[in-house]
PDB file of C-alpha atoms in Angstrom:
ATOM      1  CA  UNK A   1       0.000   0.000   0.000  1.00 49.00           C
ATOM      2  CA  UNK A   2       1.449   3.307  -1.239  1.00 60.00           C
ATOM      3  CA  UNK A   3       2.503   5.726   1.920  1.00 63.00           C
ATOM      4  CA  UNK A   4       0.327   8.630   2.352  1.00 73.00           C
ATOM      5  CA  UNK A   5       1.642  11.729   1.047  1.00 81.00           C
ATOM      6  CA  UNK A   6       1.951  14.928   3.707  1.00 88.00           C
ATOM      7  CA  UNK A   7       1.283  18.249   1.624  1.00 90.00           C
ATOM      8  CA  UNK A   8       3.782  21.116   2.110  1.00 92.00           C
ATOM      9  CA  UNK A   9       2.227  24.333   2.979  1.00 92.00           C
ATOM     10  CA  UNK A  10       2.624  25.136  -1.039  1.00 92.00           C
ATOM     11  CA  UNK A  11       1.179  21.573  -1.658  1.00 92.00           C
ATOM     12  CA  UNK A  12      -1.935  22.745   0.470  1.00 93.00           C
ATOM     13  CA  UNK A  13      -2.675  25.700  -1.089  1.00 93.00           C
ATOM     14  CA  UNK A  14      -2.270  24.598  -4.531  1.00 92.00           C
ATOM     15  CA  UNK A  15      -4.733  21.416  -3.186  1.00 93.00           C
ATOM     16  CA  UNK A  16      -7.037  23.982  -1.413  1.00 92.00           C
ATOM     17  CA  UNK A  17      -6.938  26.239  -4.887  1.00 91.00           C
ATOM     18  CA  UNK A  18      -7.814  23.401  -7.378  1.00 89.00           C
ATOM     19  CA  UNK A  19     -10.716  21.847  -4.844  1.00 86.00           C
ATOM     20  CA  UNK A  20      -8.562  18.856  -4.673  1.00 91.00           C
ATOM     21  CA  UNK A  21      -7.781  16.405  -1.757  1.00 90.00           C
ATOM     22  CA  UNK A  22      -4.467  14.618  -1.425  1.00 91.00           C
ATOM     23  CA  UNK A  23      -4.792  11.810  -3.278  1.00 92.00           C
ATOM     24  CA  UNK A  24      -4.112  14.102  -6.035  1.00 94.00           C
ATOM     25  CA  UNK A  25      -0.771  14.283  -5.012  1.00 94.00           C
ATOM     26  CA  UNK A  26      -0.001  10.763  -5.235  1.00 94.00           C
ATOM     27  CA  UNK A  27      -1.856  10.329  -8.280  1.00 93.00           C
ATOM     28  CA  UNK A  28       0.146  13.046  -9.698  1.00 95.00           C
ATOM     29  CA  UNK A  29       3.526  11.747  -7.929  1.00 94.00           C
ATOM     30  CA  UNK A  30       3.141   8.399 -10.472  1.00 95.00           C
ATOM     31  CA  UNK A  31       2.023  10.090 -13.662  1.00 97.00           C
ATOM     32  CA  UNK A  32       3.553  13.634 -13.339  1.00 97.00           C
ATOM     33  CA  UNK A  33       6.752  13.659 -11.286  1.00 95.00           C
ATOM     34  CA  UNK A  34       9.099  11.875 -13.865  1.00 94.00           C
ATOM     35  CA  UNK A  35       8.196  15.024 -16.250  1.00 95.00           C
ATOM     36  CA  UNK A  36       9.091  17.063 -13.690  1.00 95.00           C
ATOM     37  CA  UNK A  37      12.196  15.828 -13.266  1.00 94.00           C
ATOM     38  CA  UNK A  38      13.380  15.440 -16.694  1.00 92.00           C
ATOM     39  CA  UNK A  39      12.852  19.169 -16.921  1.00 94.00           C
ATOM     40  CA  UNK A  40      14.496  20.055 -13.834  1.00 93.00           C
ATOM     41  CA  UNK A  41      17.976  17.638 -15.150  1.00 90.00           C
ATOM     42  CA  UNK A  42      17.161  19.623 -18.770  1.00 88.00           C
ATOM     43  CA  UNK A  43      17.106  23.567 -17.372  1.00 89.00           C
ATOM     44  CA  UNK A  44      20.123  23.097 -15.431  1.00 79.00           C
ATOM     45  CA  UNK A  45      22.454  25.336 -17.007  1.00 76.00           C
ATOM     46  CA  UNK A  46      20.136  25.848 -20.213  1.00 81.00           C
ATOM     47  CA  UNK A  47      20.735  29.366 -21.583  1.00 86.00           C
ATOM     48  CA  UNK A  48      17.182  30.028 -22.267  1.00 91.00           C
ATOM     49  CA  UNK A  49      13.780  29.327 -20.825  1.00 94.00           C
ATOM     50  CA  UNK A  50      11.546  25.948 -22.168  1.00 96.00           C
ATOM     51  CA  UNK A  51       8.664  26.448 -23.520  1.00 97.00           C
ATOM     52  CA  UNK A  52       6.130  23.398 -22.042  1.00 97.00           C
ATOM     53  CA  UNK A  53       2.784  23.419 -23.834  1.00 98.00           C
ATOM     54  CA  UNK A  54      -0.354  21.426 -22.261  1.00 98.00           C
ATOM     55  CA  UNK A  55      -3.111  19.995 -24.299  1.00 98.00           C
ATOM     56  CA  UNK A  56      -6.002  18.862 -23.252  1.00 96.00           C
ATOM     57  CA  UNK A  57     -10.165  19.193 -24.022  1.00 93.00           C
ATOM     58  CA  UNK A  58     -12.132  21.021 -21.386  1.00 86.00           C
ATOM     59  CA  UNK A  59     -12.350  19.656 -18.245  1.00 86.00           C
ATOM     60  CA  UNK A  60      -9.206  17.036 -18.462  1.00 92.00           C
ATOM     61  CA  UNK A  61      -7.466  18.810 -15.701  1.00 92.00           C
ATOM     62  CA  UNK A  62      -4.784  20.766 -18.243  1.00 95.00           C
ATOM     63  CA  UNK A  63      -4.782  23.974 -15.502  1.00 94.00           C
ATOM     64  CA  UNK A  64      -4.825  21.738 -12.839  1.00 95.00           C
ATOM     65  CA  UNK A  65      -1.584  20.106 -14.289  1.00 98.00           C
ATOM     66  CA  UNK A  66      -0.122  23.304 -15.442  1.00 98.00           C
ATOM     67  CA  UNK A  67      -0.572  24.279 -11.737  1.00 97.00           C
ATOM     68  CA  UNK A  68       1.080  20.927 -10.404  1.00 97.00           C
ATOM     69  CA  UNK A  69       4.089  21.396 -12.722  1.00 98.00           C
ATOM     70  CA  UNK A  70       4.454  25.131 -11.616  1.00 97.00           C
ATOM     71  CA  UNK A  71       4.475  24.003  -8.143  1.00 97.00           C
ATOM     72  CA  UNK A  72       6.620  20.912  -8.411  1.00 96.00           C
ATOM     73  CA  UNK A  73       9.634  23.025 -10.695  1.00 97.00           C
ATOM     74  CA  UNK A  74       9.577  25.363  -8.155  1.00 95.00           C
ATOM     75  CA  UNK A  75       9.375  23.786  -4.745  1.00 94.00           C
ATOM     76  CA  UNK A  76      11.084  20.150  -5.479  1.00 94.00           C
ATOM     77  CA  UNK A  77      13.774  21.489  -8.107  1.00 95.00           C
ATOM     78  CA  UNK A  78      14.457  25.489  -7.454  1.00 94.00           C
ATOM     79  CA  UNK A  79      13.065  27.075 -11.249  1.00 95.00           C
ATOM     80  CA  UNK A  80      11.932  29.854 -12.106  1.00 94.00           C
ATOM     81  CA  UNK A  81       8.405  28.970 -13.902  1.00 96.00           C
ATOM     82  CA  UNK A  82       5.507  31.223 -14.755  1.00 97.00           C
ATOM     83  CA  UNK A  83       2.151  29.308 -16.060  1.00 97.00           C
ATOM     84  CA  UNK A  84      -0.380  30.991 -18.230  1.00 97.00           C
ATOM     85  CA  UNK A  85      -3.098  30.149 -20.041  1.00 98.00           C
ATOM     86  CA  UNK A  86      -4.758  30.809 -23.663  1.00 98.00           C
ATOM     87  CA  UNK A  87      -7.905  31.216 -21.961  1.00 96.00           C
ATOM     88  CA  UNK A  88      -7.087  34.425 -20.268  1.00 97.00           C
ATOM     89  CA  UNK A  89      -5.868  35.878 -23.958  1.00 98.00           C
ATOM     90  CA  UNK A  90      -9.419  35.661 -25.429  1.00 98.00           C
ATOM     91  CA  UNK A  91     -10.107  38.678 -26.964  1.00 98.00           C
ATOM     92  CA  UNK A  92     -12.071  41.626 -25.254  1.00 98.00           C
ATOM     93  CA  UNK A  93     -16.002  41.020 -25.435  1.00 97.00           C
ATOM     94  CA  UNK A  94     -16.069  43.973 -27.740  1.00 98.00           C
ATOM     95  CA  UNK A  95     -13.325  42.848 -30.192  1.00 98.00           C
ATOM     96  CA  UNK A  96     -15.828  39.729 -30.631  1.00 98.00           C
ATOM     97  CA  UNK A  97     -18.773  41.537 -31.032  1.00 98.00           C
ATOM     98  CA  UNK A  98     -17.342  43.166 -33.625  1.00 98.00           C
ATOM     99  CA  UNK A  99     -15.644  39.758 -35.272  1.00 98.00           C
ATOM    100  CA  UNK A 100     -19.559  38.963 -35.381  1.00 98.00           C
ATOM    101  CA  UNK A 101     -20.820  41.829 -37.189  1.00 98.00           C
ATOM    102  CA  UNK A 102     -17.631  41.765 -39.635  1.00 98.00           C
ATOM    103  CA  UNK A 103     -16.948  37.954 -40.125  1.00 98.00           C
ATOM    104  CA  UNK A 104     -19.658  35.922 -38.414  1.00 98.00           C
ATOM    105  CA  UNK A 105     -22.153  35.528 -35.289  1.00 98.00           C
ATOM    106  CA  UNK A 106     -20.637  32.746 -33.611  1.00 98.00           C
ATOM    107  CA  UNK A 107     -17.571  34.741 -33.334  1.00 98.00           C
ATOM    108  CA  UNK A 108     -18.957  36.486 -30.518  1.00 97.00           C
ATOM    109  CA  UNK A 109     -18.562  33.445 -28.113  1.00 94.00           C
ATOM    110  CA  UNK A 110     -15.130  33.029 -26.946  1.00 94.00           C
ATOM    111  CA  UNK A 111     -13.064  29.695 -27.765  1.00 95.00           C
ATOM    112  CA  UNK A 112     -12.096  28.778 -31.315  1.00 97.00           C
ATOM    113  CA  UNK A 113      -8.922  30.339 -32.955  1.00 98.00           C
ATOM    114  CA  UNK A 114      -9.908  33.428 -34.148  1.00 98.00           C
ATOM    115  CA  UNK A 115     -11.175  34.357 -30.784  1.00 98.00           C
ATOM    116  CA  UNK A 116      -7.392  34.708 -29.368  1.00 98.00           C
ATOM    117  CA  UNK A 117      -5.418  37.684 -29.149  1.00 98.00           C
ATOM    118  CA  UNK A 118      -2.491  35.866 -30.495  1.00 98.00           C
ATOM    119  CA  UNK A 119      -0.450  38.892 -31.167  1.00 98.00           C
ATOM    120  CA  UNK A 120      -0.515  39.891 -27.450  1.00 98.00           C
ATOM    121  CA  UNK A 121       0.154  35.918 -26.640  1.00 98.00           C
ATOM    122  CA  UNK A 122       3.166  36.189 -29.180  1.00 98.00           C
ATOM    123  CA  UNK A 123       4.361  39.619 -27.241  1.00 97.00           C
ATOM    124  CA  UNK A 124       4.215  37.865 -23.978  1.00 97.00           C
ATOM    125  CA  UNK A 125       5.836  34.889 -24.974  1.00 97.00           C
ATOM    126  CA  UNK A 126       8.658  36.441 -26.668  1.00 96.00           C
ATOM    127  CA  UNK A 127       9.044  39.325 -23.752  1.00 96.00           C
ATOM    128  CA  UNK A 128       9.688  36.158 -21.452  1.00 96.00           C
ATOM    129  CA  UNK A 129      12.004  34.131 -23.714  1.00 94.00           C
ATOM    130  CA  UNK A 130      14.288  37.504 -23.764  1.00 94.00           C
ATOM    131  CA  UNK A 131      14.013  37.418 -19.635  1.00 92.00           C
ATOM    132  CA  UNK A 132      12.025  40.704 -19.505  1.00 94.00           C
ATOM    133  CA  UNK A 133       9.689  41.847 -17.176  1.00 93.00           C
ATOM    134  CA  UNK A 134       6.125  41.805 -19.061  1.00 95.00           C
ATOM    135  CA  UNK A 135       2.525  41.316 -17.056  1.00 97.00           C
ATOM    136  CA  UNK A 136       0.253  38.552 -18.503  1.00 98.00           C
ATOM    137  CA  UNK A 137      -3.423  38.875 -19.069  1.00 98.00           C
ATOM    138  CA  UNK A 138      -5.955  37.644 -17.077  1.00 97.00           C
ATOM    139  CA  UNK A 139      -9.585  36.666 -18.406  1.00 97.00           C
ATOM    140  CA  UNK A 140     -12.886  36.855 -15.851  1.00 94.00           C
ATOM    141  CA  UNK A 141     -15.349  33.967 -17.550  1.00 88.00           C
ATOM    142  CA  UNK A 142     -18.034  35.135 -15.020  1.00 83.00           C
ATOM    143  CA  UNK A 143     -18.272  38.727 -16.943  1.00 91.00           C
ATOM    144  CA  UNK A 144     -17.004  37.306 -20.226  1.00 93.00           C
ATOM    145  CA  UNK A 145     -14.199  39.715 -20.618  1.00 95.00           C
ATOM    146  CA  UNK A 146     -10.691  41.020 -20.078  1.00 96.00           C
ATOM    147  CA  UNK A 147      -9.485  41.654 -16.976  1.00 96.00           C
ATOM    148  CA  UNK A 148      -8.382  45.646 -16.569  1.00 96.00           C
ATOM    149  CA  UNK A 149      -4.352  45.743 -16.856  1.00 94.00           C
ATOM    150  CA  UNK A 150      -3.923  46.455 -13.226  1.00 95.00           C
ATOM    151  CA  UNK A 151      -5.199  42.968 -12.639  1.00 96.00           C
ATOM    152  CA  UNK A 152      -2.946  41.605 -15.305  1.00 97.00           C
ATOM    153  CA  UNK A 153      -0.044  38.986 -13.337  1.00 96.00           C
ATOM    154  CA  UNK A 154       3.163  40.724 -13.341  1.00 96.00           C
ATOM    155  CA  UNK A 155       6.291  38.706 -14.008  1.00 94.00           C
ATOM    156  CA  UNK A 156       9.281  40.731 -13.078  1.00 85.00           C
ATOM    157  CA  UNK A 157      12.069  38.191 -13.120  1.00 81.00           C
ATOM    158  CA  UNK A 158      14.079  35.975 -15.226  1.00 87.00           C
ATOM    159  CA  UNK A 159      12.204  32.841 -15.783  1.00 94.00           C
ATOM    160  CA  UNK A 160      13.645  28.708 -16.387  1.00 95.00           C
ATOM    161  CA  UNK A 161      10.690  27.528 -17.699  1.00 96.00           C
ATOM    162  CA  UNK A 162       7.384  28.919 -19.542  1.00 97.00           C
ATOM    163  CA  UNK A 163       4.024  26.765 -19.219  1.00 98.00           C
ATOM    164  CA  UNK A 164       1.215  26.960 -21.476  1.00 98.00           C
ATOM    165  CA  UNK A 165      -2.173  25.054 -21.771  1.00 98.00           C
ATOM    166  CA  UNK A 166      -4.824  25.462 -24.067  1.00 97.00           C
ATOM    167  CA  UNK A 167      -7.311  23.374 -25.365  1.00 96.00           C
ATOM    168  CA  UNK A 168      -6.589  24.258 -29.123  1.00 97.00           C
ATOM    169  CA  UNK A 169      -2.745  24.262 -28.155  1.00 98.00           C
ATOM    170  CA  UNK A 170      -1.061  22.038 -31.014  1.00 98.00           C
ATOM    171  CA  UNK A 171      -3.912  21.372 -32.874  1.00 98.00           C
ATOM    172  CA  UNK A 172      -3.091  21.668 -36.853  1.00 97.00           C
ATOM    173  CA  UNK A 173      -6.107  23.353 -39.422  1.00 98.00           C
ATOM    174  CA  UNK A 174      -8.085  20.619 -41.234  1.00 98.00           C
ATOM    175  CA  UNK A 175      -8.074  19.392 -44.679  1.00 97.00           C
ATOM    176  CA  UNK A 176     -10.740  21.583 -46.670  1.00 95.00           C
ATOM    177  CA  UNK A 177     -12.468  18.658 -47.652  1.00 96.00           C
ATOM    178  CA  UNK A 178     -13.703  17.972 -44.301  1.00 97.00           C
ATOM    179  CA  UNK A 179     -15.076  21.620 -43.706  1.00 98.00           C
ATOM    180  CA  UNK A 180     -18.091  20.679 -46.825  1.00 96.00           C
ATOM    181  CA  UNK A 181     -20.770  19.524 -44.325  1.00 96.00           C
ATOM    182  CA  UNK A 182     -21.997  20.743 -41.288  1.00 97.00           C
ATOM    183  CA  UNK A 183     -20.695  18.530 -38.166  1.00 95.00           C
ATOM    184  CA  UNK A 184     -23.924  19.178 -35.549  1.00 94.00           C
ATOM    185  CA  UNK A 185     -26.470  21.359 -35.162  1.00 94.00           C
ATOM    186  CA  UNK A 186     -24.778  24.001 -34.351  1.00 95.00           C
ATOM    187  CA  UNK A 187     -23.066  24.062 -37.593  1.00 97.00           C
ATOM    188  CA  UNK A 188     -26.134  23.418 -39.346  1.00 97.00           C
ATOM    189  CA  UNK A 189     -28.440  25.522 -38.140  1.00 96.00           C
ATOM    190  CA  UNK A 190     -26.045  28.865 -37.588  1.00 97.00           C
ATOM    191  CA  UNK A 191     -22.945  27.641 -40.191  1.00 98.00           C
ATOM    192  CA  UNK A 192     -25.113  26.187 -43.367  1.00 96.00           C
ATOM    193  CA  UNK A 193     -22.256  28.164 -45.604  1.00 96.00           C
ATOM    194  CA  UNK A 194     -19.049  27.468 -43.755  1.00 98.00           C
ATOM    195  CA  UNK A 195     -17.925  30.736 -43.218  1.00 98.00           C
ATOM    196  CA  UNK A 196     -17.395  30.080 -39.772  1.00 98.00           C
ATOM    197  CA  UNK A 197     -16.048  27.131 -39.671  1.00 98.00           C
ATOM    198  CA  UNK A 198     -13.066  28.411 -42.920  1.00 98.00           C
ATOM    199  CA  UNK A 199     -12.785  31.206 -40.559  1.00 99.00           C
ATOM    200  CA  UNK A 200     -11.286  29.319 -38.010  1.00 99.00           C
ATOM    201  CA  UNK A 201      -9.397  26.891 -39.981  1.00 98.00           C
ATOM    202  CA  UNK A 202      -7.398  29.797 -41.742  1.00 98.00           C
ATOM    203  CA  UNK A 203      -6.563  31.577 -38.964  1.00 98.00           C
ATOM    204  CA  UNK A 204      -4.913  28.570 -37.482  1.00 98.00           C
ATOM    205  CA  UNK A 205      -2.740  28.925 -39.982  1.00 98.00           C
ATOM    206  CA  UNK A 206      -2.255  32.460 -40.687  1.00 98.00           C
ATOM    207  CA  UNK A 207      -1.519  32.767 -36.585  1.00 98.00           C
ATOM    208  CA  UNK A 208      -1.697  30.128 -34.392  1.00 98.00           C
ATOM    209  CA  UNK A 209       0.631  27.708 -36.108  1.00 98.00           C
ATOM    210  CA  UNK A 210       3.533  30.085 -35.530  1.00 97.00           C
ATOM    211  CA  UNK A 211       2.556  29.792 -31.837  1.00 97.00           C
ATOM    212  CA  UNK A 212       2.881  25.931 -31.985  1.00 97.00           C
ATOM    213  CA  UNK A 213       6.396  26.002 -33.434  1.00 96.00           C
ATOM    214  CA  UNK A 214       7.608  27.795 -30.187  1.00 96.00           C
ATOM    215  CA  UNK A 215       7.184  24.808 -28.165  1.00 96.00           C
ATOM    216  CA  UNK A 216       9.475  22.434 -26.782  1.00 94.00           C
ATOM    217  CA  UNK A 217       7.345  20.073 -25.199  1.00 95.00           C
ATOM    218  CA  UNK A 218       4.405  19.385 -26.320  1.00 97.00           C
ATOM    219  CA  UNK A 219       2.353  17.265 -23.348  1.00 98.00           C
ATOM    220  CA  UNK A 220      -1.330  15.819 -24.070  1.00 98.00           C
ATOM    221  CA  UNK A 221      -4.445  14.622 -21.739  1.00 98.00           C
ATOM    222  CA  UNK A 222      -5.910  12.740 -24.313  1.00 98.00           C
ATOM    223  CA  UNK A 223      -9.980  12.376 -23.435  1.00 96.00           C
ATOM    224  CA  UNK A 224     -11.711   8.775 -24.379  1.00 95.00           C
ATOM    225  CA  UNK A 225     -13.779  11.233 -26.531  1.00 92.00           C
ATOM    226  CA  UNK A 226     -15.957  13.910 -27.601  1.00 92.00           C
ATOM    227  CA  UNK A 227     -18.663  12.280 -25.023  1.00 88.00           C
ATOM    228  CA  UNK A 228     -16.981  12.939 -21.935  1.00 90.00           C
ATOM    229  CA  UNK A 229     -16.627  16.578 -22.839  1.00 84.00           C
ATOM    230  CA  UNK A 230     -20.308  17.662 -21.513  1.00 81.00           C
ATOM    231  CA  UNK A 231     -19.749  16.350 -18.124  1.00 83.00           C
ATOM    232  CA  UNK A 232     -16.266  17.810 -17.316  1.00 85.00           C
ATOM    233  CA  UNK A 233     -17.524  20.831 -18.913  1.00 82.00           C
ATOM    234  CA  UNK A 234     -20.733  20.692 -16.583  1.00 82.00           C
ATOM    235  CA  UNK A 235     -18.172  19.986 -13.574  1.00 80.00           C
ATOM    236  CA  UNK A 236     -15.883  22.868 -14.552  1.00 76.00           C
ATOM    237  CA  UNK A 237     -18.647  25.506 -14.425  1.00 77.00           C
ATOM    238  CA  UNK A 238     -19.815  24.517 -10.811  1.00 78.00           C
ATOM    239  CA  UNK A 239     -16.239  24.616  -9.479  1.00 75.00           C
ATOM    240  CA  UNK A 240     -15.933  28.279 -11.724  1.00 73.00           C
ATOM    241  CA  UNK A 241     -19.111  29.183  -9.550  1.00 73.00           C
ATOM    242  CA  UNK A 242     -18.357  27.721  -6.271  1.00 75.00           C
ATOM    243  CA  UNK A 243     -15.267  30.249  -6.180  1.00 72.00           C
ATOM    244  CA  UNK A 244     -17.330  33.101  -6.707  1.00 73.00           C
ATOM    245  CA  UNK A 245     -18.735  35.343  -3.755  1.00 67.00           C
ATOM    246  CA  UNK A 246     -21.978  36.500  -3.247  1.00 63.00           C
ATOM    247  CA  UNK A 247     -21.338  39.975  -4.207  1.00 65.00           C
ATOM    248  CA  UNK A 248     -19.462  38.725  -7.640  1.00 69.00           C
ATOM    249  CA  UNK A 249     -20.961  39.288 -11.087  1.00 67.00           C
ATOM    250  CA  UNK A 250     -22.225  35.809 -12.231  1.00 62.00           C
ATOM    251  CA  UNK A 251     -23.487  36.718 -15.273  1.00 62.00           C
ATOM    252  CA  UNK A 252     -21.086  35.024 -17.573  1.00 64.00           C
ATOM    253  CA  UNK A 253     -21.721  31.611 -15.828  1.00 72.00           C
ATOM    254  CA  UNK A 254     -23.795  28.860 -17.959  1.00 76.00           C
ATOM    255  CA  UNK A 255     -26.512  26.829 -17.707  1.00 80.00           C
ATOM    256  CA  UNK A 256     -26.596  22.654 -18.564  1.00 78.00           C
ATOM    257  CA  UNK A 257     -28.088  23.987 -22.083  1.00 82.00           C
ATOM    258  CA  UNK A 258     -25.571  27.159 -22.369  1.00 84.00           C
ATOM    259  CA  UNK A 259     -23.165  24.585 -21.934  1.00 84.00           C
ATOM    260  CA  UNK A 260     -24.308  21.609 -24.542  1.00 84.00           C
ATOM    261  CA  UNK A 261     -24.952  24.679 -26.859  1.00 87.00           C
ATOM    262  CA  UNK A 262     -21.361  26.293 -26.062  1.00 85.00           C
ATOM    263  CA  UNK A 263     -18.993  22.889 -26.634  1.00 89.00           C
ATOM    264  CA  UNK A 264     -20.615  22.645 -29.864  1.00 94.00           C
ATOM    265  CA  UNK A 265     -18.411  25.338 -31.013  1.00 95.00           C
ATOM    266  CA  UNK A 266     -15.217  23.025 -29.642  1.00 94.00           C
ATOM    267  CA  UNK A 267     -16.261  19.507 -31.296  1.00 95.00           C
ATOM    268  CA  UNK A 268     -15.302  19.888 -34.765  1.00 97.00           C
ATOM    269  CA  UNK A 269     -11.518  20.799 -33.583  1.00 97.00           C
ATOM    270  CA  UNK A 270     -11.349  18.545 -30.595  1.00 96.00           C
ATOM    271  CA  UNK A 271     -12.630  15.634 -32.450  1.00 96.00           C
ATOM    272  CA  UNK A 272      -9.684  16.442 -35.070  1.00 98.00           C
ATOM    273  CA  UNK A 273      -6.791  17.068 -32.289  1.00 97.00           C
ATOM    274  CA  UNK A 274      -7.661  13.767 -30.272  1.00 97.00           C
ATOM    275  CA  UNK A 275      -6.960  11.766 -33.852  1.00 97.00           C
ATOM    276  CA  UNK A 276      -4.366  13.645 -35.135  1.00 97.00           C
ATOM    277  CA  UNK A 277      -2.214  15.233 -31.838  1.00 97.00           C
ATOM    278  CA  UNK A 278      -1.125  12.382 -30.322  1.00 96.00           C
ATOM    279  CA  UNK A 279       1.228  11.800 -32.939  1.00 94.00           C
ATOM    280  CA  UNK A 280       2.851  15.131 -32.688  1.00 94.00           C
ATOM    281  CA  UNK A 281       2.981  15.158 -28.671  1.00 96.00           C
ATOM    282  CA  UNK A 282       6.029  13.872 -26.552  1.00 95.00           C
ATOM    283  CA  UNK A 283       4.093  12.381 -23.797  1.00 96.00           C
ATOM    284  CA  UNK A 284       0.256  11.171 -23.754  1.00 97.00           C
ATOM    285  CA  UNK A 285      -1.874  10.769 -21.192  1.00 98.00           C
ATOM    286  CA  UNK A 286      -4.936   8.382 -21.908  1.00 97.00           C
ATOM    287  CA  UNK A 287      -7.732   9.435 -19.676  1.00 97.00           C
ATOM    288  CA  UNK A 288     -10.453   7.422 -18.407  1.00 95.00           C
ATOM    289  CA  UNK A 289     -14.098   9.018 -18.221  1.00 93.00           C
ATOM    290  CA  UNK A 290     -13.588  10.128 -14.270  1.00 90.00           C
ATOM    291  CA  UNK A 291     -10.476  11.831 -15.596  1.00 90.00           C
ATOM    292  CA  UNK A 292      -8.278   8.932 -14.235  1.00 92.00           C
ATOM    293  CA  UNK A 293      -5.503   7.737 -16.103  1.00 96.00           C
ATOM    294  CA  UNK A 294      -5.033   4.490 -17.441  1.00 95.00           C
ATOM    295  CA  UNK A 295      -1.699   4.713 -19.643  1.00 96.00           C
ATOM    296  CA  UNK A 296       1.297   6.922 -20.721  1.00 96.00           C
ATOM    297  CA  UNK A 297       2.826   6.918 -23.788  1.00 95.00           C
ATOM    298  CA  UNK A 298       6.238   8.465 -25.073  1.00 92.00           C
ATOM    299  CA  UNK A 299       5.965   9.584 -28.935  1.00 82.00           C
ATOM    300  CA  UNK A 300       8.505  11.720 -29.133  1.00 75.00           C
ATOM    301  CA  UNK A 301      11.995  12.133 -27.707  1.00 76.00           C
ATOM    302  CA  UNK A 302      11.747  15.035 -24.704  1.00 73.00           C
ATOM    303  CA  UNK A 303      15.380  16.022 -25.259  1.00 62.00           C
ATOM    304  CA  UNK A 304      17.233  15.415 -28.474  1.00 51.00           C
TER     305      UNK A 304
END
């Protein structure tokens, strides 16, 4: 029988943060610890920072992970690491409204690439590989909109390394061919013509691919499928409104149909990434449908 694990005070408060319990920390101890520690034995002495990119639908526990890795780099091994996610560079509520009156509706709702401010991302990115001081943006889902920049997270030191998860992180445009016909409703009902849905395959191209190509490890919690989406989606929105107070704005939160209707817009691209990512990730998690893992597979050589 495996030995309880004792949080830290960090441990704690990275447990109490995520709504976790320890068990986490043994689960993560097995699956996530040997990562950890090839990083640590890589960034030793490296001249520059590594760039760690996290894949994973929503609700597989990507932030949770990014948040474990953050803790364990700095705690267990002594790096510098700042964690961010795409999330919080969605563009402003108003930049969307207007991507919906220039381009298409369903550009209003935050999510697909197109919806990114991937200039700003690139800017952040790049201020941190050149061991600047920059502030990263922070997102409020509750409002559906930008933080103000004096809520932005300042990073005013030299970082080892730079952790990124997205749930579009990695994921490569389609072939045209399979843009023709309409995936689900949503598609069929709002997207008969495809504008939309080209949209977002060319901008992946046009300005999320060089985004991809800055990463150095590409890491992947691979869902059994589309299915389980719904439920960890339902989950995530009750632990998003279990933070909130009773004074916050909760008008950004979702309903069970807000959310069915909302991860419509995610399908078509998370259907492609979980057949086609894998093979372009270093290390794959296969999740179970309570999030558990069953397997780990190495594609790719970490360090070459």
């Amino acid at each position: 029988m495996e030995a309880v694990i004792k949080p830290t005070p960090q441990q704690q408060c990275f447990l109490d943060e995520n709504g976790l319990d320890t068990g986490y920390l043994q689960h993560a101890q097995k699956w996530f610890m040997p990562i950890s520690a090839e990083i640590n034995k890589h960034q030793h002495g490296a001249r520059r920072p590594l760039i760690v990119a996290i894949n994973g639908c929503q609700g597989s526990g990507k932030s949770t992970l990014a948040a474990y890795l953050e803790l364990t780099l700095s705690e267990n091994f002594g790096l510098s690491v700042v964690a961010m996610s795409m999330d919080d560079f969605y563009l402003t509520k108003a930049e969307r409204q207007q991507l919906a009156k220039s381009v298409h509706p369903l550009l209003a709702t935050r999510g697909v690439p197109g919806t990114h401010d991937c200039q700003l991302m690139m800017t952040v990115i790049g201020a941190l590989q050149r061991q600047e001081a920059t502030a990263i943006p922070r997102f409020n889902k509750a409002t559906d909109d930008r933080f103000e920049t004096s809520q932005w997270t300042h990073v005013p030191s030299a970082v080892d390394v730079i952790i990124v998860e997205g749930w579009c992180w990695g994921i490569s445009q389609q072939p045209s061919a399979a843009l023709s016909s309409p995936l689900n409703g949503l598609e069929t009902e709002q997207d008969c013509q495809g504008i939309w849905r080209n949209y977002v395959n060319n901008q992946i191209v046009e300005h999320y691919l060089p985004l991809y190509q800055l990463t150095d490890i590409m890491l992947m919690l691979k869902a059994p499928s589309f299915a389980c989406v719904k439920q960890w989606r339902h989950q995530q929105e009750q632990k998003l409104a279990a933070r909130l107070s009773a004074d916050d704005d909760r008008s950004g939160l979702m309903s069970e149909q807000q959310i069915e209707t909302f991860i419509s817009y995610f399908q078509r691209l998370t259907e492609h990434g979980l057949a086609t990512l894998p093979a372009n990730s270093h290390v794959v998690w296969q999740l179970q449908p309570d999030r558990g893992i069953s397997e780990v597979s190495r594609n790719k050589e970490l360090f070459l």
